[in-house]
Amino acid sequence: MNGIAVVTAEGARELDARTIATLAKSYTLMRRAAIAAAVWLSARMERSAAVYVGPGNNGGDGWVIAGLLREMGWSVTVHAAGAPRTPDALRAKDDAERAGPFAQPTGSEALLLDALLGTGASGTPRGAVAEAMRAMRAAVRDECVVIAIDIPSALDATSGDDFGALAAGHTLTFGSVKRGQLLRRDLVGALHVLEIGLVDAAADEPQLVTARAVREWLPTFAPDAYKGTRGRVAMVGGGDGMAGAAIIAVKGAHASGAGMVRADVARESMLALQIAVPFATVRAHDARDWTGIDTKWPDCMVIGPGLDGTDPDLRERVLALLYAFDGPVVLDAGALTAFRVPQQPDAESIDDSDGAPHPALEALRHALRGRPALLTPHIGEFRGLWPSFAPLARFESPTELARVLNATVLLKGVPTVIASPDGSRFVSATGNPALAMGGTGDLLAGIAGTLLAQGMSALHAGAVAAWVHGAAAERATESHGGWRGVTMDRLIDALTNVWPQIFSGLPATPQSLLDLPSIPVQ
């Protein structure tokens, strides 16, 4: 596989089917998955496991894992939720029991392996599987580690809906990431994507952003680089009383390697900027007339942090600035709210009655003129631009808005979705609740502005910015002992230290494509 696809349950089935079509037997893929899991477990865990297996192919994975672990000298018990229902699962059970049947779990095992239901299951478990899930839950002790095989049983692989899943400490998944795994990190625990030789996913499937990809995309600089070659970023924002947003965005740009940063802010915010970010130049803009903003100097403009999106004149000022400046832009915060579309309870899209885009978005599209442009809304700002947005459309709606605006859209959150007008999509799964505080979006805008100023495409700049932003939250959380209490200063400090991590953060073992840490519940 060239990358890690983020798929629905149906997408996972299709990916497996296309891979099986290249093999002599479908059982080969089941054994690949089980071998990868057994090797991973043997390298990290206590050598005692209770395996709970279902009647389908996920249970087949569990049977093969049980057999392999016993061959490796583990103490293994098995609880079977009924007889196998597929040919591969039946063969897996027969192979696993060649050395004799397994004893029932005693409750003393160090590990509990959940292989009852896989990605194809949906809804509330019934019958023997429901009984096995009750037994599995009753067997959990404080010192017992729960390992989900592919996905926690009763977690919907597409929607993330929980139908009674047992929270796992680790989830071992195979070749791809399922949407539900990213939407319910509290149930998945640490997520480990293991290599099993899947064929490449369909071109329209979103790809997960990884440290390896970030390393490949980042621009390099010659040894004789100077401040002018590392990118000039202008941050337009910082209205009266909102200097903090501009300060954070400027710090984000500086901490991401910008050569020069300039802040164009309200006169009332100048002193705060000059004190807080002395490495940046600061200029005052007229609150009602931005024609004095220098549009010739910057390689990229970040517009929006600390602007009042409810100002009725802001939209026209943003449009005028976009017409005056031809270069790459990041639009965030107030610069997005200024183009909000009136909510229509019965509307199914942002189109007006004749099928054309809403005038506010049509005006923005025209002013952007197809340049490298990145919009970075959070859910509320996105819904203001796209009233028909629904949570299940998190992975699709950014593409729809990107096509309307002919610009790249980054929908913030965990996970973050980055979509370009041509349909390309990336998903960043780094981050945790440390980012759920005011100002973190401004930090992201500053990071992205630097990357655009250094010549990256809007799609890759958004993907890298989202990954780095989330990785900084993870680093700050780890060093602080939890996400609660992580301050903006800690987050910015962590950001400066993430960049070297990109060049050293490879998976610990060959079979690991990706390791996502668990998100602390506090």
Coordinates of C-alpha atoms in Angstrom, one line a residue:
M1 CA 0.0 0.0 0.0
N2 CA 1.2 3.5 -0.8
G3 CA -0.8 5.1 2.0
I4 CA -3.3 4.4 4.8
A5 CA -6.9 4.8 3.5
V6 CA -9.7 6.0 5.8
V7 CA -12.6 3.8 4.9
T8 CA -16.2 3.0 5.8
A9 CA -17.3 -0.5 6.6
E10 CA -18.2 -1.0 3.0
G11 CA -14.9 0.4 1.9
A12 CA -13.1 -2.0 4.2
R13 CA -15.0 -4.9 2.6
E14 CA -14.2 -3.8 -0.9
L15 CA -10.5 -3.4 0.0
D16 CA -10.4 -6.9 1.4
A17 CA -12.2 -8.3 -1.6
R18 CA -9.9 -6.7 -4.1
T19 CA -6.9 -8.0 -2.1
I20 CA -8.4 -11.5 -1.9
A21 CA -8.9 -11.5 -5.7
T22 CA -5.1 -11.3 -6.0
L23 CA -4.5 -14.4 -3.7
A24 CA -4.9 -18.1 -4.2
K25 CA -7.1 -18.4 -1.1
S26 CA -9.1 -15.9 1.0
Y27 CA -7.8 -17.7 4.1
T28 CA -4.3 -16.2 3.3
L29 CA -5.5 -12.7 4.2
M30 CA -6.9 -13.9 7.5
R31 CA -3.6 -15.6 8.4
R32 CA -1.7 -12.4 7.4
A33 CA -3.8 -10.4 9.8
A34 CA -3.5 -12.9 12.6
I35 CA 0.3 -13.2 12.2
A36 CA 0.7 -9.5 12.3
A37 CA -1.4 -9.3 15.5
A38 CA 0.4 -12.2 17.1
V39 CA 3.8 -10.7 16.4
W40 CA 2.7 -7.3 17.7
L41 CA 1.3 -8.9 20.9
S42 CA 4.4 -11.1 21.5
A43 CA 6.7 -8.0 21.3
R44 CA 4.7 -6.0 23.9
M45 CA 2.4 -7.9 26.2
E46 CA 2.2 -10.4 29.0
R47 CA 2.1 -14.0 27.7
S48 CA -1.4 -14.9 29.0
A49 CA -4.6 -14.2 27.0
A50 CA -8.3 -14.9 27.0
V51 CA -9.6 -14.7 23.4
Y52 CA -13.3 -14.1 22.8
V53 CA -14.2 -15.2 19.3
G54 CA -17.4 -14.6 17.3
P55 CA -18.9 -16.8 14.6
G56 CA -17.7 -14.6 11.6
N57 CA -14.4 -13.8 10.1
N58 CA -13.4 -11.5 12.9
G59 CA -13.8 -14.6 15.1
G60 CA -11.7 -16.4 12.6
D61 CA -8.9 -13.9 13.1
G62 CA -9.2 -14.6 16.8
W63 CA -9.0 -18.3 16.4
V64 CA -5.8 -18.0 14.3
I65 CA -4.3 -15.6 16.8
A66 CA -5.1 -18.0 19.7
G67 CA -3.4 -20.8 17.9
L68 CA -0.3 -18.8 17.0
L69 CA 0.1 -17.5 20.5
R70 CA -0.2 -21.0 21.9
E71 CA 2.5 -22.1 19.5
M72 CA 4.7 -19.3 20.8
G73 CA 4.4 -20.6 24.4
W74 CA 1.6 -18.4 25.7
S75 CA -1.1 -19.5 28.1
V76 CA -4.3 -19.1 26.0
T77 CA -8.0 -19.6 26.8
V78 CA -10.9 -19.2 24.4
H79 CA -14.6 -18.3 24.8
A80 CA -16.5 -19.0 21.6
A81 CA -19.8 -17.3 20.8
G82 CA -21.2 -20.2 18.8
A83 CA -19.9 -22.2 16.0
P84 CA -18.0 -20.6 13.0
R85 CA -20.4 -19.5 10.2
T86 CA -17.9 -18.9 7.4
P87 CA -15.5 -21.4 5.7
D88 CA -12.4 -19.4 6.7
A89 CA -13.6 -19.1 10.3
L90 CA -14.2 -22.8 10.4
R91 CA -10.8 -23.6 9.0
A92 CA -9.2 -21.1 11.5
K93 CA -10.8 -23.0 14.4
D94 CA -9.8 -26.4 13.1
D95 CA -6.2 -25.2 12.6
A96 CA -6.1 -23.5 16.1
E97 CA -7.3 -26.7 17.8
R98 CA -4.9 -29.1 16.2
A99 CA -2.9 -29.2 19.4
G100 CA -6.2 -29.8 21.4
P101 CA -9.2 -27.7 22.5
F102 CA -8.8 -24.5 24.5
A103 CA -9.9 -24.2 28.1
Q104 CA -12.5 -21.6 29.0
P105 CA -11.3 -18.2 30.4
T106 CA -10.6 -18.2 34.1
G107 CA -10.5 -14.5 34.8
S108 CA -6.8 -14.6 35.7
E109 CA -5.5 -13.9 32.2
A110 CA -3.4 -10.7 31.7
L111 CA -4.9 -9.9 28.3
L112 CA -8.4 -10.0 27.0
L113 CA -8.7 -10.2 23.2
D114 CA -12.0 -9.0 21.7
A115 CA -12.5 -10.8 18.4
L116 CA -16.3 -11.2 18.6
L117 CA -17.5 -8.7 15.9
G118 CA -15.6 -7.0 13.1
T119 CA -16.1 -4.0 10.8
G120 CA -19.1 -5.6 9.0
A121 CA -21.2 -5.7 12.1
S122 CA -23.8 -3.1 13.0
G123 CA -26.4 -2.7 15.6
T124 CA -26.9 -4.2 19.0
P125 CA -25.4 -7.7 19.5
R126 CA -27.8 -10.5 20.0
G127 CA -27.8 -14.1 21.1
A128 CA -24.5 -15.9 21.8
V129 CA -22.5 -12.8 20.9
A130 CA -24.4 -10.7 23.4
E131 CA -23.8 -13.3 26.1
A132 CA -20.1 -13.5 25.2
M133 CA -19.9 -9.7 25.5
R134 CA -21.4 -9.8 28.9
A135 CA -18.9 -12.5 30.0
M136 CA -16.1 -10.5 28.5
R137 CA -17.1 -7.4 30.3
A138 CA -17.4 -9.3 33.6
A139 CA -13.9 -10.7 33.1
V140 CA -12.2 -7.3 33.0
R141 CA -10.1 -6.3 36.0
D142 CA -8.0 -3.3 36.7
E143 CA -4.8 -5.1 35.8
C144 CA -6.3 -6.7 32.6
V145 CA -5.5 -5.1 29.3
V146 CA -8.3 -5.2 26.7
I147 CA -7.1 -5.6 23.1
A148 CA -9.7 -5.2 20.3
I149 CA -9.0 -7.1 17.1
D150 CA -9.8 -4.8 14.2
I151 CA -12.4 -2.8 16.1
P152 CA -14.1 -3.0 19.5
S153 CA -17.2 -5.3 19.1
A154 CA -20.5 -3.3 18.8
L155 CA -18.8 -0.2 17.6
D156 CA -20.1 0.8 14.1
A157 CA -17.0 1.0 11.8
T158 CA -18.6 3.8 9.7
S159 CA -20.5 6.1 12.0
G160 CA -18.8 5.4 15.3
D161 CA -22.1 4.7 16.9
D162 CA -21.7 2.7 20.1
F163 CA -24.0 -0.3 20.6
G164 CA -22.5 -1.5 23.9
A165 CA -18.8 -1.7 23.0
L166 CA -16.2 -2.6 25.7
A167 CA -13.5 0.1 25.7
A168 CA -10.2 -1.2 24.6
G169 CA -6.7 -0.2 25.8
H170 CA -5.4 -1.0 22.3
T171 CA -7.0 -1.8 18.9
L172 CA -5.1 -3.7 16.3
T173 CA -6.5 -2.9 12.9
F174 CA -5.3 -4.1 9.5
G175 CA -4.0 -2.1 6.5
S176 CA -6.6 0.7 6.7
V177 CA -8.3 2.9 9.3
K178 CA -12.0 2.8 9.7
R179 CA -14.0 6.1 10.2
G180 CA -15.6 4.8 13.4
Q181 CA -12.2 4.2 14.9
L182 CA -11.3 7.8 14.5
L183 CA -14.6 9.1 15.7
R184 CA -14.6 7.1 18.9
R185 CA -11.0 7.2 20.1
D186 CA -12.3 6.8 23.7
L187 CA -13.4 3.3 22.9
V188 CA -10.6 2.4 20.6
G189 CA -7.7 3.3 22.9
A190 CA -4.3 3.3 21.2
L191 CA -4.8 2.5 17.5
H192 CA -2.2 0.4 15.7
V193 CA -2.5 -0.1 12.0
L194 CA -0.7 -3.3 11.0
E195 CA 0.7 -4.1 7.5
I196 CA -1.0 -7.2 5.9
G197 CA -0.4 -6.4 2.2
L198 CA -3.7 -4.9 1.1
V199 CA -3.9 -3.5 -2.4
D200 CA -4.1 0.3 -2.8
A201 CA -7.4 1.8 -1.9
A202 CA -9.6 3.5 -4.5
A203 CA -8.4 6.9 -5.6
D204 CA -11.3 8.7 -4.0
E205 CA -10.8 7.3 -0.5
P206 CA -9.3 9.8 1.9
Q207 CA -5.7 9.1 3.1
L208 CA -4.5 9.4 6.6
V209 CA -1.7 11.9 7.2
T210 CA 1.4 10.3 8.7
A211 CA 4.8 11.5 10.0
R212 CA 6.3 9.8 6.9
A213 CA 4.1 11.8 4.5
V214 CA 4.7 15.0 6.4
R215 CA 8.4 14.5 6.1
E216 CA 8.1 13.9 2.4
W217 CA 6.0 17.0 1.8
L218 CA 7.9 19.6 3.9
P219 CA 10.0 22.0 1.8
T220 CA 13.8 22.0 2.3
F221 CA 16.1 25.0 2.4
A222 CA 19.6 25.4 1.3
P223 CA 22.4 25.9 3.8
D224 CA 22.6 29.6 2.8
A225 CA 18.9 30.3 3.4
Y226 CA 18.0 33.6 4.8
K227 CA 14.9 35.2 6.3
G228 CA 13.5 36.2 2.9
T229 CA 13.7 32.6 1.5
R230 CA 12.0 31.1 4.5
G231 CA 8.7 32.8 3.7
R232 CA 7.1 36.2 4.6
V233 CA 3.7 35.9 6.4
A234 CA 1.3 38.7 6.9
M235 CA -1.4 38.2 9.6
V236 CA -4.4 40.5 9.2
G237 CA -6.6 40.5 12.3
G238 CA -6.3 41.6 15.9
G239 CA -9.3 43.8 16.2
D240 CA -9.9 46.0 19.2
G241 CA -10.1 43.7 22.3
M242 CA -8.9 40.7 20.3
A243 CA -5.2 41.1 20.2
G244 CA -4.7 37.6 21.7
A245 CA -5.9 35.8 18.6
A246 CA -3.4 37.7 16.4
I247 CA -0.6 37.1 18.9
I248 CA -1.2 33.3 18.9
A249 CA -1.4 33.2 15.0
V250 CA 1.9 35.1 14.8
K251 CA 3.6 32.8 17.3
G252 CA 2.3 29.8 15.3
A253 CA 3.9 31.2 12.1
H254 CA 7.2 31.9 13.9
A255 CA 7.3 28.5 15.6
S256 CA 6.8 26.8 12.2
G257 CA 9.8 28.3 10.5
A258 CA 8.6 31.5 8.9
G259 CA 11.4 33.8 8.0
M260 CA 9.5 37.0 8.6
V261 CA 6.1 37.7 10.2
R262 CA 4.1 40.9 10.0
A263 CA 0.9 41.7 12.0
D264 CA -1.6 44.1 10.5
V265 CA -3.9 44.8 13.4
A266 CA -6.2 47.5 14.8
R267 CA -4.4 50.5 16.3
E268 CA -5.7 49.5 19.8
S269 CA -3.9 46.1 19.5
M270 CA -0.5 47.4 18.4
L271 CA 1.1 47.7 21.8
A272 CA 0.0 44.2 22.9
L273 CA 1.5 42.7 19.7
Q274 CA 4.8 44.7 20.0
I275 CA 5.2 43.4 23.6
A276 CA 4.1 39.8 23.1
V277 CA 5.8 39.2 19.7
P278 CA 8.8 41.5 19.4
F279 CA 10.1 39.3 16.6
A280 CA 7.3 40.4 14.3
T281 CA 6.8 43.8 12.7
V282 CA 3.4 45.4 13.6
R283 CA 1.4 47.8 11.5
A284 CA -2.0 49.4 12.3
H285 CA -4.8 49.2 9.8
D286 CA -7.8 51.4 9.7
A287 CA -10.8 49.6 11.2
R288 CA -13.0 50.6 8.2
D289 CA -10.5 50.8 5.4
W290 CA -7.8 48.3 4.6
T291 CA -6.5 49.9 1.5
G292 CA -3.3 50.9 3.4
I293 CA -2.3 47.2 4.0
D294 CA 0.8 46.4 2.1
T295 CA -0.1 43.6 -0.3
K296 CA 3.3 43.5 -2.1
W297 CA 5.4 42.3 0.7
P298 CA 4.0 39.0 1.9
D299 CA 4.3 35.5 0.4
C300 CA 1.1 34.5 2.2
M301 CA -1.7 36.3 4.1
V302 CA -3.5 34.8 7.1
I303 CA -6.8 36.7 7.4
G304 CA -9.2 36.4 10.2
P305 CA -7.7 35.8 13.7
G306 CA -9.2 38.4 16.0
L307 CA -11.7 39.9 13.6
D308 CA -15.3 40.4 14.4
G309 CA -17.2 38.2 11.9
T310 CA -20.5 39.9 12.8
D311 CA -19.2 43.3 11.6
P312 CA -21.5 44.0 8.6
D313 CA -18.7 45.7 6.7
L314 CA -16.1 43.0 7.2
R315 CA -17.1 40.9 4.2
E316 CA -16.5 43.8 1.8
R317 CA -13.1 44.5 3.4
V318 CA -12.0 40.9 3.1
L319 CA -13.1 40.8 -0.6
A320 CA -11.3 44.0 -1.3
L321 CA -8.1 42.7 0.3
L322 CA -8.4 39.4 -1.7
Y323 CA -8.6 41.4 -4.9
A324 CA -5.6 43.6 -4.0
F325 CA -3.5 40.6 -3.0
D326 CA -2.8 37.8 -5.5
G327 CA -0.9 35.3 -3.4
P328 CA -1.8 32.4 -1.2
V329 CA -4.2 33.0 1.7
V330 CA -5.5 31.3 4.8
L331 CA -9.0 32.4 5.8
D332 CA -9.9 31.7 9.5
A333 CA -12.2 32.9 12.2
G334 CA -13.9 36.2 11.5
A335 CA -12.9 36.1 7.8
L336 CA -15.1 32.9 7.5
T337 CA -18.0 34.1 9.7
A338 CA -18.2 37.2 7.5
F339 CA -19.4 34.9 4.6
R340 CA -21.9 32.9 6.6
V341 CA -25.0 31.8 4.8
P342 CA -28.4 32.5 6.3
Q343 CA -29.9 29.4 7.9
Q344 CA -32.9 28.0 6.1
P345 CA -34.5 25.2 8.2
D346 CA -35.9 23.3 5.1
A347 CA -33.0 23.9 2.8
E348 CA -31.0 20.9 1.6
S349 CA -28.1 22.8 0.3
I350 CA -26.5 26.2 0.1
D351 CA -27.8 26.7 -3.4
D352 CA -30.4 29.5 -4.0
S353 CA -33.6 28.8 -5.8
D354 CA -32.1 28.6 -9.3
G355 CA -29.4 26.1 -8.2
A356 CA -26.5 28.7 -8.1
P357 CA -24.2 29.0 -5.1
H358 CA -25.3 31.4 -2.5
P359 CA -24.2 35.0 -3.4
A360 CA -21.9 35.2 -0.3
L361 CA -20.0 32.1 -1.4
E362 CA -20.0 33.1 -5.1
A363 CA -18.5 36.4 -4.1
L364 CA -15.8 34.7 -2.1
R365 CA -15.1 32.2 -4.9
H366 CA -14.7 35.0 -7.4
A367 CA -12.3 36.9 -5.1
L368 CA -10.2 33.8 -4.4
R369 CA -9.7 33.4 -8.2
G370 CA -8.4 29.8 -8.0
R371 CA -5.3 30.8 -6.1
P372 CA -3.8 28.5 -3.4
A373 CA -6.3 29.2 -0.6
L374 CA -7.0 27.3 2.6
L375 CA -10.2 27.8 4.7
T376 CA -9.9 26.5 8.3
P377 CA -13.3 26.4 9.9
H378 CA -14.3 24.6 13.1
I379 CA -17.7 22.9 13.1
G380 CA -19.7 26.0 13.9
E381 CA -18.0 28.1 11.3
F382 CA -18.4 25.3 8.7
R383 CA -22.1 25.0 9.4
G384 CA -22.3 28.8 8.9
L385 CA -20.9 28.3 5.4
W386 CA -22.7 25.0 4.7
P387 CA -26.0 24.9 6.6
S388 CA -26.9 21.4 5.4
F389 CA -23.9 20.0 7.2
A390 CA -24.6 16.9 9.3
P391 CA -22.1 15.1 11.6
L392 CA -22.1 11.9 9.5
A393 CA -21.0 14.1 6.5
R394 CA -17.8 15.1 8.2
F395 CA -15.7 13.2 5.6
E396 CA -17.7 14.4 2.5
S397 CA -19.0 17.9 3.2
P398 CA -15.5 19.6 3.1
T399 CA -15.1 18.4 -0.5
E400 CA -18.5 19.8 -1.5
L401 CA -17.6 23.3 -0.1
A402 CA -14.1 23.1 -1.6
R403 CA -15.7 22.6 -5.1
V404 CA -18.1 25.5 -4.6
L405 CA -15.3 27.8 -3.6
N406 CA -12.5 26.3 -5.7
A407 CA -10.4 26.4 -2.6
T408 CA -9.1 23.9 -0.1
V409 CA -11.2 23.4 3.1
L410 CA -9.8 22.1 6.4
L411 CA -12.6 21.1 8.8
K412 CA -11.0 21.2 12.3
G413 CA -11.6 18.5 14.9
V414 CA -10.4 15.0 15.8
P415 CA -10.3 13.8 13.2
T416 CA -9.6 16.8 10.9
V417 CA -10.6 16.5 7.2
I418 CA -8.7 18.4 4.5
A419 CA -10.3 18.5 1.0
S420 CA -9.3 20.1 -2.2
P421 CA -11.6 21.1 -5.2
D422 CA -10.4 18.1 -7.3
G423 CA -11.7 15.7 -4.7
S424 CA -8.4 14.8 -3.0
R425 CA -8.8 14.3 0.7
F426 CA -6.6 13.8 3.7
V427 CA -7.5 13.0 7.3
S428 CA -5.4 13.9 10.3
A429 CA -6.0 11.9 13.4
T430 CA -3.5 13.6 15.7
G431 CA -4.7 15.7 18.6
N432 CA -6.7 15.5 21.8
P433 CA -8.9 17.7 24.1
A434 CA -5.9 20.0 24.8
L435 CA -6.9 21.6 21.5
A436 CA -10.5 22.3 22.7
M437 CA -9.7 25.8 24.0
G438 CA -9.9 29.3 22.5
G439 CA -6.9 30.2 20.4
T440 CA -5.8 26.8 19.1
G441 CA -7.5 27.6 15.7
D442 CA -5.4 30.8 15.5
L443 CA -2.3 28.7 16.1
L444 CA -3.2 26.3 13.3
A445 CA -3.8 29.3 10.9
G446 CA -0.3 30.6 11.7
I447 CA 1.3 27.2 11.0
A448 CA -0.6 26.8 7.7
G449 CA 0.3 30.4 6.7
T450 CA 4.0 29.6 7.0
L451 CA 3.7 26.4 4.9
L452 CA 1.9 28.2 2.2
A453 CA 4.4 31.1 2.2
Q454 CA 7.1 28.4 1.8
G455 CA 5.5 27.2 -1.4
M456 CA 3.5 24.2 -0.4
S457 CA 0.1 23.5 -2.0
A458 CA -2.9 24.4 0.0
L459 CA -3.9 20.7 0.3
H460 CA -0.5 19.6 1.7
A461 CA -0.1 22.8 3.8
G462 CA -3.4 22.0 5.4
A463 CA -2.6 18.4 6.0
V464 CA 0.8 19.1 7.5
A465 CA -0.5 22.0 9.6
A466 CA -3.3 19.8 11.0
W467 CA -0.9 16.9 11.8
V468 CA 1.7 19.1 13.4
H469 CA -0.9 21.0 15.4
G470 CA -2.3 17.7 16.8
A471 CA 1.1 16.3 17.4
A472 CA 2.0 19.3 19.5
A473 CA -1.1 18.7 21.6
E474 CA -0.1 15.1 22.1
R475 CA 3.5 16.1 23.0
A476 CA 2.3 18.7 25.5
T477 CA -0.2 16.3 27.0
E478 CA 2.5 13.6 27.5
S479 CA 5.0 16.0 29.1
H480 CA 2.3 17.5 31.3
G481 CA 0.8 14.2 32.4
G482 CA -2.6 14.8 30.8
W483 CA -4.4 17.3 28.6
R484 CA -6.2 19.1 31.4
G485 CA -4.2 22.1 32.4
V486 CA -2.2 22.3 29.1
T487 CA -1.9 26.0 28.5
M488 CA -1.3 27.9 25.2
D489 CA 2.3 28.6 26.2
R490 CA 2.9 24.8 26.7
L491 CA 1.2 24.1 23.4
I492 CA 3.4 26.6 21.5
D493 CA 6.5 25.3 23.2
A494 CA 5.5 21.7 22.2
L495 CA 5.0 23.0 18.6
T496 CA 8.6 24.1 18.3
N497 CA 9.7 20.6 19.3
V498 CA 7.4 18.6 17.0
W499 CA 9.3 19.4 13.9
P500 CA 12.4 17.3 14.8
Q501 CA 10.0 14.5 15.8
I502 CA 8.8 14.3 12.2
F503 CA 12.3 13.2 11.1
S504 CA 12.6 10.5 13.8
G505 CA 9.0 9.2 14.4
L506 CA 8.9 5.9 12.5
P507 CA 6.8 3.0 13.7
A508 CA 8.5 0.8 16.3
T509 CA 8.2 -2.5 14.4
P510 CA 8.2 -3.4 10.7
Q511 CA 4.6 -4.6 10.8
S512 CA 3.3 -1.3 12.2
L513 CA 2.1 1.2 9.6
L514 CA 0.9 3.7 12.2
D515 CA 0.6 4.0 16.0
L516 CA -1.9 6.5 17.3
P517 CA -1.8 7.1 21.1
S518 CA -4.8 6.8 23.3
I519 CA -6.6 10.0 24.3
P520 CA -6.6 10.4 28.1
V521 CA -10.1 10.6 29.6
Q522 CA -10.0 13.3 32.3

